[in-house]
């Protein structure tokens, strides 16, 4: 964990007022929502923006000449601009809207992979990847006769850079890894890995799903070729994500899907494709969600990512200390730098039972393999219980969570 | 003669009604029931006998004797084991056609739908299906041998 973070100055009680969902009872107990790595809750301004769009502005975007179409298009493209600024992209056109991080990665694996991967090439990922950053690469590697290789991690959950370096060679064409791990919380050394990849001319894709609402992201500074993110993990709507790609690479890539919007001209003999980003946005996009997503970014910007991270880090440190003090509890993932994800197991208690008991106490945690089965195999476990914190969680909630855990352990 | 499937379910509904819908008490009671489930011999915990859910595993073995099916079961999670014990209590020692025709209304009545709804998580729904499949299989065997 970075020790440069200052104590957060945020007024958490005020922030919580923006999240009506938090004010409810679950199984007769006040809800404590600690499943933020799966999806975090939405502030009122996002919910209101969705509602306002449908009440006032709704129309299909682009190519419409009437007023509503004009308004919707402007609002839609405004989000693209705000996302470009948020991630430090050079150009607005480098921001492509997708269904989520998974689709963003699939788009690259399918489009870039089909054109640029050849037999004998290698794609390098890490042990702690989400299935979304494993399976698309497996599929394209199989199709093209390429090989998938895996960077190992140490006992704390950090990538072993010396070994990663050994795995990178002239054969490596793509290095794909997450910015932050959904199962362990590890923040990966993007710059160091990009440097290694660039030495051999490999492209880099970063899965930013778990990073974008906590960590500073500047794709230009990081010098990544692709960056994928999900709106719903950054206080935005579900079913929406972004793929950032460098213009020169995106322009060389063939379209991912065919349909409306992605074409310039269509005849039965030949179709010419639209420019980026539209070339990769076939069909009517998720207009309302894109428009509401802007409000989620405003929310993050208003609070300040450094303040969010400072608060979440306090929660994580406090929770980690409390859990490590409880007999039979083992924490998985103690990387040098972490986002607020705390994975753990309790000796003699299956994570399913633990999750059910937590729910009975009104506490939402996630249990299972977290879509990272190879990582679970690495630790020789079936799964973990995972508590993940967001800006609206409080120290008191962490205390209640730890007390609940102690109480549950006594029952087994 | 043992109580009917309907009567056993009504007994269970009565027992759970005392918990007043309190989820912690309900889970605690389900776990207690699991502890009372007769131990399943390790030799029966084979790959073949696994009814797999996403997060918990259930082992189910069926024996057919004197026209009745008896079930042995176990789970690697305490809560699922308790749920499994309820199914065993209701359906073990029954004739194949009784199992096939059984309407398991107790699940709804004691508010355990969510455990079935998330069958991917705990394998309970899959286990109910597997018990009915055994019913069908032994019913066919019974007809053939007659």
Coordinates of C-alpha atoms in Angstrom, one line a residue:
Chain A
X1 CA 0.0 0.0 0.0
X2 CA 1.4 3.4 -0.8
X3 CA 2.4 5.4 2.3
X4 CA 2.2 8.7 0.5
X5 CA -1.5 8.9 0.8
X6 CA -2.8 11.6 3.1
X7 CA -5.8 11.1 5.4
X8 CA -9.0 11.7 3.5
X9 CA -10.8 14.9 4.0
X10 CA -14.1 13.7 2.5
X11 CA -17.4 14.1 4.3
X12 CA -18.6 10.5 4.0
X13 CA -22.0 11.0 5.5
X14 CA -22.7 13.7 3.0
X15 CA -21.5 11.4 0.2
X16 CA -23.8 8.7 1.4
X17 CA -26.8 10.9 1.0
X18 CA -26.2 10.7 -2.8
X19 CA -26.7 6.9 -2.6
X20 CA -30.3 6.2 -1.6
X21 CA -29.7 2.4 -2.1
X22 CA -27.5 2.3 1.0
X23 CA -30.3 3.4 3.3
X24 CA -32.1 0.1 3.6
X25 CA -32.5 -3.0 5.8
X26 CA -31.4 -6.4 4.5
X27 CA -32.6 -9.4 6.5
X28 CA -33.7 -7.0 9.2
X29 CA -30.2 -5.4 9.5
X30 CA -28.9 -2.1 8.0
X31 CA -27.2 -2.9 4.7
X32 CA -23.4 -2.9 4.6
X33 CA -22.4 -3.0 1.0
X34 CA -18.9 -4.5 0.6
X35 CA -19.2 -5.9 -2.9
X36 CA -17.9 -2.8 -4.7
X37 CA -15.4 -4.7 -6.8
X38 CA -18.3 -6.5 -8.5
X39 CA -20.2 -3.3 -9.0
X40 CA -20.4 -0.1 -7.0
X41 CA -23.6 1.8 -6.3
X42 CA -24.9 4.8 -8.3
X43 CA -25.2 8.3 -7.1
X44 CA -28.5 10.1 -7.5
X45 CA -27.1 12.3 -10.3
X46 CA -26.5 9.3 -12.5
X47 CA -29.9 7.9 -11.8
X48 CA -31.4 11.3 -12.5
X49 CA -29.5 11.7 -15.7
X50 CA -30.9 8.4 -16.9
X51 CA -34.4 9.3 -16.0
X52 CA -34.0 12.9 -17.5
X53 CA -32.8 11.5 -20.8
X54 CA -35.8 9.2 -21.2
X55 CA -38.2 11.9 -20.0
X56 CA -36.9 14.8 -22.1
X57 CA -34.2 14.0 -24.7
X58 CA -34.6 10.5 -25.9
X59 CA -33.9 10.0 -29.6
X60 CA -31.5 7.9 -31.7
X61 CA -28.2 9.6 -32.2
X62 CA -26.2 10.6 -35.3
X63 CA -27.8 11.1 -38.7
X64 CA -30.9 12.6 -37.1
X65 CA -31.8 16.1 -38.1
X66 CA -34.5 16.8 -35.6
X67 CA -34.0 18.6 -32.3
X68 CA -34.1 15.6 -29.9
X69 CA -31.7 13.7 -32.1
X70 CA -29.4 16.7 -32.0
X71 CA -29.6 17.0 -28.2
X72 CA -29.0 13.2 -27.6
X73 CA -26.1 13.2 -30.0
X74 CA -24.5 16.2 -28.4
X75 CA -24.9 14.7 -24.9
X76 CA -23.6 11.3 -26.1
X77 CA -20.5 12.8 -27.7
X78 CA -19.9 15.0 -24.7
X79 CA -19.4 11.9 -22.6
X80 CA -16.8 10.6 -25.1
X81 CA -14.9 13.9 -24.7
X82 CA -15.1 13.7 -20.9
X83 CA -13.8 10.1 -20.9
X84 CA -11.0 11.1 -23.2
X85 CA -10.0 13.8 -20.7
X86 CA -10.5 11.4 -17.7
X87 CA -8.0 8.8 -19.1
X88 CA -5.7 11.3 -20.7
X89 CA -6.3 10.2 -24.3
X90 CA -4.7 12.3 -27.1
X91 CA -7.8 12.4 -29.1
X92 CA -11.6 11.9 -28.5
X93 CA -11.7 9.5 -31.4
X94 CA -9.6 7.1 -29.5
X95 CA -12.5 6.4 -27.1
X96 CA -14.8 3.6 -28.2
X97 CA -17.9 2.7 -26.3
X98 CA -18.5 -1.0 -25.7
X99 CA -20.6 -3.2 -23.4
X100 CA -17.9 -3.4 -20.8
X101 CA -14.3 -4.3 -20.2
X102 CA -14.9 -7.9 -21.4
X103 CA -16.2 -6.7 -24.7
X104 CA -13.4 -4.2 -25.0
X105 CA -10.8 -7.0 -24.6
X106 CA -12.8 -9.3 -26.9
X107 CA -12.8 -6.5 -29.5
X108 CA -9.0 -6.2 -29.4
X109 CA -8.4 -10.0 -29.3
X110 CA -10.7 -10.5 -32.2
X111 CA -9.9 -7.5 -34.4
X112 CA -6.3 -6.8 -33.7
X113 CA -5.5 -10.5 -33.0
X114 CA -7.0 -11.7 -36.3
X115 CA -5.0 -9.2 -38.3
X116 CA -1.7 -9.1 -36.4
X117 CA -1.2 -12.4 -34.6
X118 CA 0.5 -15.2 -36.6
X119 CA 1.5 -18.8 -36.0
X120 CA 4.4 -19.0 -33.4
X121 CA 3.6 -15.6 -31.9
X122 CA 3.0 -15.2 -28.2
X123 CA 0.6 -13.4 -26.0
X124 CA 1.6 -12.8 -22.5
X125 CA -0.8 -12.4 -19.6
X126 CA -0.5 -12.7 -15.8
X127 CA -1.5 -15.3 -13.3
X128 CA -4.0 -12.9 -11.7
X129 CA -6.1 -12.2 -14.8
X130 CA -9.9 -12.2 -14.8
X131 CA -11.3 -14.8 -17.1
X132 CA -12.2 -11.8 -19.4
X133 CA -8.5 -11.2 -20.0
X134 CA -7.7 -14.9 -20.4
X135 CA -10.4 -16.5 -22.5
X136 CA -10.5 -14.0 -25.5
X137 CA -6.7 -14.5 -25.8
X138 CA -7.0 -18.3 -25.6
X139 CA -9.6 -18.2 -28.3
X140 CA -7.6 -16.1 -30.7
X141 CA -4.3 -17.9 -29.9
X142 CA -6.0 -21.2 -30.8
X143 CA -7.3 -19.8 -34.0
X144 CA -4.0 -18.3 -35.1
X145 CA -1.6 -21.0 -33.8
X146 CA -0.2 -18.5 -31.3
X147 CA 0.8 -19.4 -27.7
X148 CA -0.5 -17.9 -24.5
X149 CA 2.1 -17.5 -21.8
X150 CA 1.7 -16.5 -18.2
X151 CA 3.7 -14.1 -15.9
X152 CA 4.0 -15.7 -12.5
X153 CA 3.2 -13.9 -9.2
X154 CA 4.8 -14.2 -5.8
X155 CA 3.2 -15.2 -2.5
X156 CA 2.0 -11.6 -1.8
X157 CA 0.3 -11.4 -5.2
X158 CA 2.9 -9.2 -7.0
X159 CA 4.0 -10.1 -10.6
X160 CA 7.6 -11.3 -10.4
X161 CA 9.1 -8.8 -12.8
X162 CA 12.4 -10.7 -13.3
X163 CA 10.5 -13.7 -14.5
X164 CA 8.2 -11.7 -16.6
X165 CA 11.2 -10.2 -18.4
X166 CA 12.4 -13.7 -19.1
X167 CA 9.1 -14.5 -20.8
X168 CA 9.2 -11.5 -23.1
X169 CA 10.9 -12.1 -26.4
X170 CA 10.7 -11.2 -30.1
X171 CA 7.8 -13.7 -30.3
X172 CA 5.8 -11.6 -27.9
X173 CA 3.2 -9.6 -29.8
X174 CA 0.8 -8.6 -27.0
X175 CA 1.2 -8.2 -23.2
X176 CA -2.2 -8.0 -21.5
X177 CA -2.7 -7.6 -17.7
X178 CA -4.9 -5.8 -15.3
X179 CA -4.1 -2.4 -13.8
X180 CA -5.5 -3.7 -10.5
X181 CA -6.5 -7.3 -9.6
X182 CA -10.2 -8.0 -8.8
X183 CA -9.3 -10.9 -6.5
X184 CA -6.2 -9.7 -4.7
X185 CA -6.3 -5.9 -5.1
X186 CA -2.7 -5.9 -6.4
X187 CA -1.9 -2.7 -8.3
X188 CA 0.4 -3.8 -11.2
X189 CA 3.5 -1.9 -12.3
X190 CA 2.1 -0.7 -15.6
X191 CA 5.1 1.5 -16.6
X192 CA 7.6 -1.3 -15.9
X193 CA 5.7 -3.8 -17.9
X194 CA 5.1 -1.4 -20.8
X195 CA 8.8 -0.7 -20.9
X196 CA 9.6 -4.4 -21.2
X197 CA 6.9 -4.9 -23.9
X198 CA 8.1 -1.9 -25.9
X199 CA 11.6 -3.2 -26.0
X200 CA 10.5 -6.1 -28.2
X201 CA 7.8 -4.1 -30.0
X202 CA 4.9 -5.8 -28.4
X203 CA 1.5 -4.1 -27.9
X204 CA 0.1 -3.6 -24.4
X205 CA -3.5 -3.9 -23.3
X206 CA -4.4 -3.0 -19.7
X207 CA -7.6 -4.2 -18.1
X208 CA -8.5 -1.2 -16.0
X209 CA -11.9 -2.4 -14.7
X210 CA -10.7 -2.3 -11.1
X211 CA -8.5 0.7 -11.4
X212 CA -10.4 3.6 -13.0
X213 CA -12.3 4.9 -9.9
X214 CA -9.3 4.6 -7.6
X215 CA -6.0 5.1 -9.4
X216 CA -4.7 7.9 -11.6
X217 CA -5.0 6.8 -15.2
X218 CA -3.2 8.6 -18.0
X219 CA -3.0 6.4 -21.0
X220 CA -0.6 8.7 -22.7
X221 CA 1.9 8.8 -19.8
X222 CA 1.5 5.0 -19.3
X223 CA 2.1 4.6 -23.0
X224 CA -0.4 1.7 -23.3
X225 CA -1.8 0.8 -26.6
X226 CA -5.2 -0.3 -25.3
X227 CA -7.0 0.4 -22.0
X228 CA -10.3 -1.2 -21.1
X229 CA -12.8 -0.1 -18.5
X230 CA -16.3 -0.6 -17.2
X231 CA -18.7 2.2 -16.3
X232 CA -20.5 0.2 -13.6
X233 CA -17.4 -0.2 -11.5
X234 CA -17.0 3.6 -11.4
X235 CA -20.4 4.6 -10.1
X236 CA -21.8 4.5 -13.7
X237 CA -24.5 2.4 -15.4
X238 CA -24.2 -1.3 -16.1
X239 CA -23.7 -2.7 -19.5
X240 CA -21.3 0.0 -20.7
X241 CA -17.6 0.2 -21.1
X242 CA -14.9 1.8 -23.0
X243 CA -12.0 0.7 -25.1
X244 CA -9.2 3.2 -25.5
X245 CA -6.8 2.5 -28.3
X246 CA -4.1 4.5 -30.0
X247 CA -5.3 6.0 -33.2
X248 CA -2.7 4.5 -35.5
X249 CA -3.4 1.0 -34.3
X250 CA -7.2 1.4 -34.3
X251 CA -7.0 2.6 -37.9
X252 CA -5.2 -0.5 -39.0
X253 CA -7.6 -2.8 -37.2
X254 CA -10.6 -4.3 -39.1
X255 CA -14.1 -3.7 -37.8
X256 CA -15.2 -6.0 -35.0
X257 CA -18.9 -6.2 -35.9
X258 CA -20.9 -5.2 -38.9
X259 CA -24.1 -3.1 -38.8
X260 CA -25.3 0.5 -38.7
X261 CA -23.1 3.4 -37.8
X262 CA -19.8 1.6 -38.6
X263 CA -20.1 2.0 -42.4
X264 CA -19.4 4.8 -44.8
X265 CA -21.2 3.3 -47.8
X266 CA -22.9 0.0 -48.4
X267 CA -23.7 -1.7 -51.6
X268 CA -24.1 -5.4 -52.2
X269 CA -20.7 -5.5 -53.9
X270 CA -18.7 -3.6 -51.4
X271 CA -18.9 -1.8 -48.1
X272 CA -16.5 1.0 -47.0
X273 CA -16.1 1.5 -43.3
X274 CA -16.5 4.6 -41.2
X275 CA -13.7 6.3 -39.3
X276 CA -12.8 5.5 -35.7
X277 CA -14.4 5.4 -33.3
X278 CA -17.6 4.7 -35.2
X279 CA -16.0 1.8 -37.2
X280 CA -16.1 -0.1 -33.9
X281 CA -19.5 0.9 -32.8
X282 CA -22.0 -1.1 -34.9
X283 CA -25.6 -0.7 -34.1
X284 CA -27.4 1.8 -31.8
X285 CA -25.2 2.2 -28.8
X286 CA -26.3 2.3 -25.2
X287 CA -27.3 6.0 -25.5
X288 CA -28.9 6.7 -22.2
X289 CA -26.2 4.9 -20.2
X290 CA -23.4 6.7 -22.1
X291 CA -25.1 10.1 -21.3
X292 CA -25.6 9.2 -17.6
X293 CA -22.0 7.9 -17.4
X294 CA -20.8 11.5 -17.7
X295 CA -22.3 12.2 -14.3
X296 CA -20.4 9.3 -12.7
X297 CA -17.2 10.8 -14.0
X298 CA -18.2 14.2 -12.6
X299 CA -18.8 12.5 -9.3
X300 CA -15.3 11.0 -9.2
X301 CA -13.7 14.3 -10.4
X302 CA -15.6 16.4 -7.8
X303 CA -14.4 14.2 -5.0
X304 CA -10.9 13.8 -6.4
X305 CA -9.5 10.3 -7.1
X306 CA -6.7 11.0 -4.6
X307 CA -9.2 11.7 -1.9
X308 CA -11.3 8.6 -2.8
X309 CA -8.1 6.5 -2.8
X310 CA -7.0 7.9 0.5
X311 CA -10.3 7.1 2.2
X312 CA -10.6 3.6 0.6
X313 CA -7.0 2.9 1.7
X314 CA -7.9 3.8 5.3
X315 CA -10.7 1.4 5.1
X316 CA -8.5 -1.3 3.6
X317 CA -5.7 -0.8 6.1
X318 CA -8.2 -0.9 9.0
X319 CA -10.0 -4.0 7.7
X320 CA -6.8 -5.8 7.0
X321 CA -5.4 -5.2 10.5
X322 CA -8.7 -6.3 12.1
X323 CA -8.9 -9.5 10.0
X324 CA -5.3 -10.5 10.5
X325 CA -5.9 -10.3 14.2
X326 CA -8.7 -12.9 14.0
X327 CA -7.7 -16.5 14.5
X328 CA -8.1 -18.9 11.5
X329 CA -8.3 -16.0 9.0
X330 CA -5.9 -15.9 6.1
X331 CA -5.7 -12.9 3.9
X332 CA -4.9 -13.5 0.2
X333 CA -3.1 -10.7 -1.5
X334 CA -0.7 -8.5 0.3
X335 CA 0.9 -6.7 -2.6
X336 CA 3.1 -3.6 -2.2
X337 CA 0.3 -1.4 -3.6
X338 CA -3.4 -2.4 -3.5
X339 CA -6.8 -1.1 -4.3
X340 CA -9.4 -1.6 -1.6
X341 CA -10.0 -5.3 -2.2
X342 CA -9.6 -7.7 0.7
X343 CA -9.8 -11.4 -0.1
X344 CA -9.6 -13.9 2.7
X345 CA -10.4 -17.4 3.8
X346 CA -11.3 -18.9 7.2
X347 CA -9.9 -22.3 8.1
X348 CA -12.7 -24.8 8.5
X349 CA -15.4 -22.6 7.0
X350 CA -16.4 -22.8 3.3
X351 CA -16.7 -19.4 1.7
X352 CA -20.3 -20.1 0.6
X353 CA -21.3 -20.6 4.3
X354 CA -19.5 -17.4 5.2
X355 CA -21.2 -15.4 2.5
X356 CA -24.6 -16.7 3.5
X357 CA -24.0 -15.8 7.1
X358 CA -22.8 -12.3 6.2
X359 CA -25.9 -11.8 4.1
X360 CA -28.1 -12.9 7.0
X361 CA -26.3 -10.1 9.0
X362 CA -27.1 -7.5 6.2
X363 CA -23.5 -7.5 4.9
X364 CA -22.9 -8.0 1.1
X365 CA -19.6 -9.7 0.3
X366 CA -18.7 -11.8 -2.7
X367 CA -17.6 -15.4 -2.4
X368 CA -16.2 -17.9 -4.9
X369 CA -13.4 -17.8 -7.5
X370 CA -14.2 -14.3 -8.6
X371 CA -13.8 -15.4 -12.3
X372 CA -10.1 -16.0 -11.6
X373 CA -9.9 -19.8 -11.4
X374 CA -6.2 -20.0 -12.5
X375 CA -5.4 -17.6 -9.6
X376 CA -7.3 -19.8 -7.2
X377 CA -5.5 -22.8 -8.5
X378 CA -2.2 -20.9 -7.8
X379 CA -3.2 -20.6 -4.2
X380 CA -4.6 -24.2 -4.1
X381 CA -8.0 -22.9 -3.0
X382 CA -11.5 -23.2 -4.4
X383 CA -12.3 -19.6 -3.7
X384 CA -12.2 -16.8 -1.2
X385 CA -14.6 -14.3 0.5
X386 CA -14.0 -10.9 -0.7
X387 CA -14.8 -7.5 0.9
X388 CA -14.2 -4.5 -1.4
X389 CA -14.6 -1.0 -0.3
X390 CA -15.9 2.2 -2.0
X391 CA -15.9 5.8 -1.1
X392 CA -19.2 5.7 0.7
X393 CA -18.2 2.9 3.1
X394 CA -17.3 3.9 6.7
X395 CA -14.8 2.8 9.3
X396 CA -17.9 1.9 11.4
X397 CA -19.0 -0.5 8.7
X398 CA -15.6 -2.1 8.6
X399 CA -15.8 -2.6 12.4
X400 CA -19.2 -4.2 12.1
X401 CA -18.0 -6.4 9.3
X402 CA -15.0 -7.6 11.4
X403 CA -17.3 -8.1 14.4
X404 CA -19.7 -10.1 12.2
X405 CA -16.9 -12.3 11.0
X406 CA -15.8 -13.0 14.6
X407 CA -19.3 -13.9 15.5
X408 CA -19.7 -16.2 12.4
X409 CA -16.4 -18.0 13.1
X410 CA -17.7 -18.9 16.6
X411 CA -20.6 -20.9 15.0
X412 CA -18.2 -23.4 13.3
Chain B
X1 CA -45.9 -46.9 7.8
X2 CA -43.9 -43.7 7.5
X3 CA -45.5 -40.3 7.2
X4 CA -46.4 -39.1 3.7
X5 CA -44.2 -36.7 1.8
X6 CA -46.9 -34.1 2.4
X7 CA -46.9 -34.7 6.1
X8 CA -43.1 -34.6 6.5
X9 CA -43.1 -31.3 4.6
X10 CA -45.8 -29.9 6.9
X11 CA -43.7 -30.9 9.9
X12 CA -40.7 -29.0 8.5
X13 CA -42.9 -26.0 7.8
X14 CA -44.0 -26.0 11.4
X15 CA -40.5 -26.3 12.7
X16 CA -39.3 -23.3 10.5
X17 CA -42.3 -21.2 11.5
X18 CA -40.9 -21.0 15.0
X19 CA -37.9 -19.1 13.6
X20 CA -40.1 -16.2 12.7
X21 CA -38.4 -15.6 9.3
X22 CA -35.2 -14.5 11.1
X23 CA -32.5 -15.3 8.6
X24 CA -29.7 -15.8 11.1
X25 CA -31.8 -18.2 13.1
X26 CA -32.9 -20.0 9.9
X27 CA -29.4 -20.5 8.7
X28 CA -28.4 -21.6 12.2
X29 CA -31.2 -24.2 12.3
X30 CA -30.4 -25.4 8.8
X31 CA -26.8 -26.0 9.9
X32 CA -28.0 -27.9 12.9
X33 CA -30.1 -30.2 10.7
X34 CA -27.0 -30.8 8.5
X35 CA -25.0 -31.9 11.6
X36 CA -27.7 -34.6 12.2
X37 CA -27.5 -36.0 8.7
X38 CA -26.1 -39.6 8.9
X39 CA -22.5 -39.7 7.8
X40 CA -22.0 -40.6 4.2
X41 CA -19.3 -43.2 3.7
X42 CA -16.2 -41.7 2.0
X43 CA -16.2 -44.5 -0.5
X44 CA -19.5 -43.1 -1.8
X45 CA -18.1 -39.7 -2.3
X46 CA -17.1 -40.4 -5.9
X47 CA -16.9 -38.1 -8.9
X48 CA -19.9 -40.0 -10.2
X49 CA -22.0 -39.1 -7.2
X50 CA -21.2 -35.4 -7.3
X51 CA -24.0 -33.0 -8.0
X52 CA -22.1 -29.9 -8.8
X53 CA -23.0 -26.4 -8.0
X54 CA -20.8 -23.4 -8.6
X55 CA -19.7 -22.8 -5.1
X56 CA -20.6 -25.9 -3.1
X57 CA -20.4 -29.6 -3.8
X58 CA -23.1 -32.2 -3.0
X59 CA -22.6 -35.9 -3.1
X60 CA -25.7 -38.0 -3.6
X61 CA -26.0 -41.8 -3.7
X62 CA -29.1 -43.8 -4.1
X63 CA -29.9 -47.5 -3.2
X64 CA -32.9 -49.4 -4.4
X65 CA -34.2 -52.1 -2.1
X66 CA -37.6 -53.7 -1.6
X67 CA -39.2 -51.2 -3.9
X68 CA -37.9 -48.2 -2.1
X69 CA -35.1 -45.7 -2.8
X70 CA -32.8 -44.6 0.0
X71 CA -30.5 -41.7 -0.3
X72 CA -27.1 -41.0 1.3
X73 CA -25.9 -37.4 0.8
X74 CA -23.3 -35.0 2.0
X75 CA -22.0 -31.5 1.1
X76 CA -18.7 -29.6 1.6
X77 CA -20.6 -26.6 2.9
X78 CA -22.5 -26.6 6.2
X79 CA -25.6 -24.7 5.0
X80 CA -26.0 -26.8 1.8
X81 CA -25.6 -30.0 3.9
X82 CA -28.5 -28.8 6.1
X83 CA -30.7 -28.2 3.0
X84 CA -29.7 -31.6 1.6
X85 CA -30.7 -33.2 4.9
X86 CA -34.2 -31.8 4.4
X87 CA -34.5 -33.4 1.0
X88 CA -33.2 -36.7 2.3
X89 CA -35.7 -36.5 5.2
X90 CA -38.6 -36.0 2.8
X91 CA -37.6 -38.3 0.0
X92 CA -35.5 -41.2 1.4
X93 CA -37.4 -44.5 1.8
X94 CA -40.0 -43.7 -0.8
X95 CA -41.1 -45.6 -3.8
X96 CA -39.9 -44.3 -7.2
X97 CA -43.3 -43.0 -8.3
X98 CA -43.6 -41.0 -5.0
X99 CA -40.4 -39.3 -5.7
X100 CA -41.2 -38.6 -9.3
X101 CA -44.6 -37.1 -8.4
X102 CA -43.4 -35.3 -5.2
X103 CA -44.4 -31.6 -5.1
X104 CA -41.8 -30.0 -2.9
X105 CA -44.0 -27.1 -1.6
X106 CA -42.0 -26.7 1.7
X107 CA -39.3 -24.8 -0.1
X108 CA -41.6 -21.9 -0.9
X109 CA -43.4 -22.1 2.4
X110 CA -40.2 -21.7 4.5
X111 CA -38.8 -19.0 2.3
X112 CA -36.0 -21.0 0.9
X113 CA -36.8 -20.2 -2.8
X114 CA -33.6 -18.1 -2.9
X115 CA -31.6 -21.2 -2.2
X116 CA -33.2 -22.8 -5.2
X117 CA -33.0 -19.7 -7.3
X118 CA -29.3 -19.6 -6.8
X119 CA -28.9 -23.3 -7.8
X120 CA -25.7 -22.4 -9.5
X121 CA -24.3 -21.4 -6.1
X122 CA -25.3 -24.4 -4.0
X123 CA -26.4 -27.3 -6.1
X124 CA -29.6 -27.8 -4.2
X125 CA -31.8 -27.4 -7.3
X126 CA -29.5 -29.8 -9.2
X127 CA -29.8 -32.2 -6.3
X128 CA -33.6 -32.2 -6.4
X129 CA -33.5 -32.9 -10.1
X130 CA -31.0 -35.7 -9.6
X131 CA -33.3 -37.3 -6.9
X132 CA -36.1 -37.3 -9.4
X133 CA -33.9 -38.8 -12.1
X134 CA -33.0 -41.6 -9.7
X135 CA -36.8 -42.1 -9.2
X136 CA -37.3 -42.4 -12.9
X137 CA -34.3 -44.7 -13.4
X138 CA -35.4 -47.1 -10.6
X139 CA -39.1 -46.9 -11.8
X140 CA -37.9 -48.2 -15.2
X141 CA -35.8 -50.9 -13.6
X142 CA -38.7 -51.9 -11.5
X143 CA -41.0 -52.2 -14.5
X144 CA -38.5 -54.3 -16.4
X145 CA -37.9 -56.7 -13.5
X146 CA -41.6 -57.3 -13.0

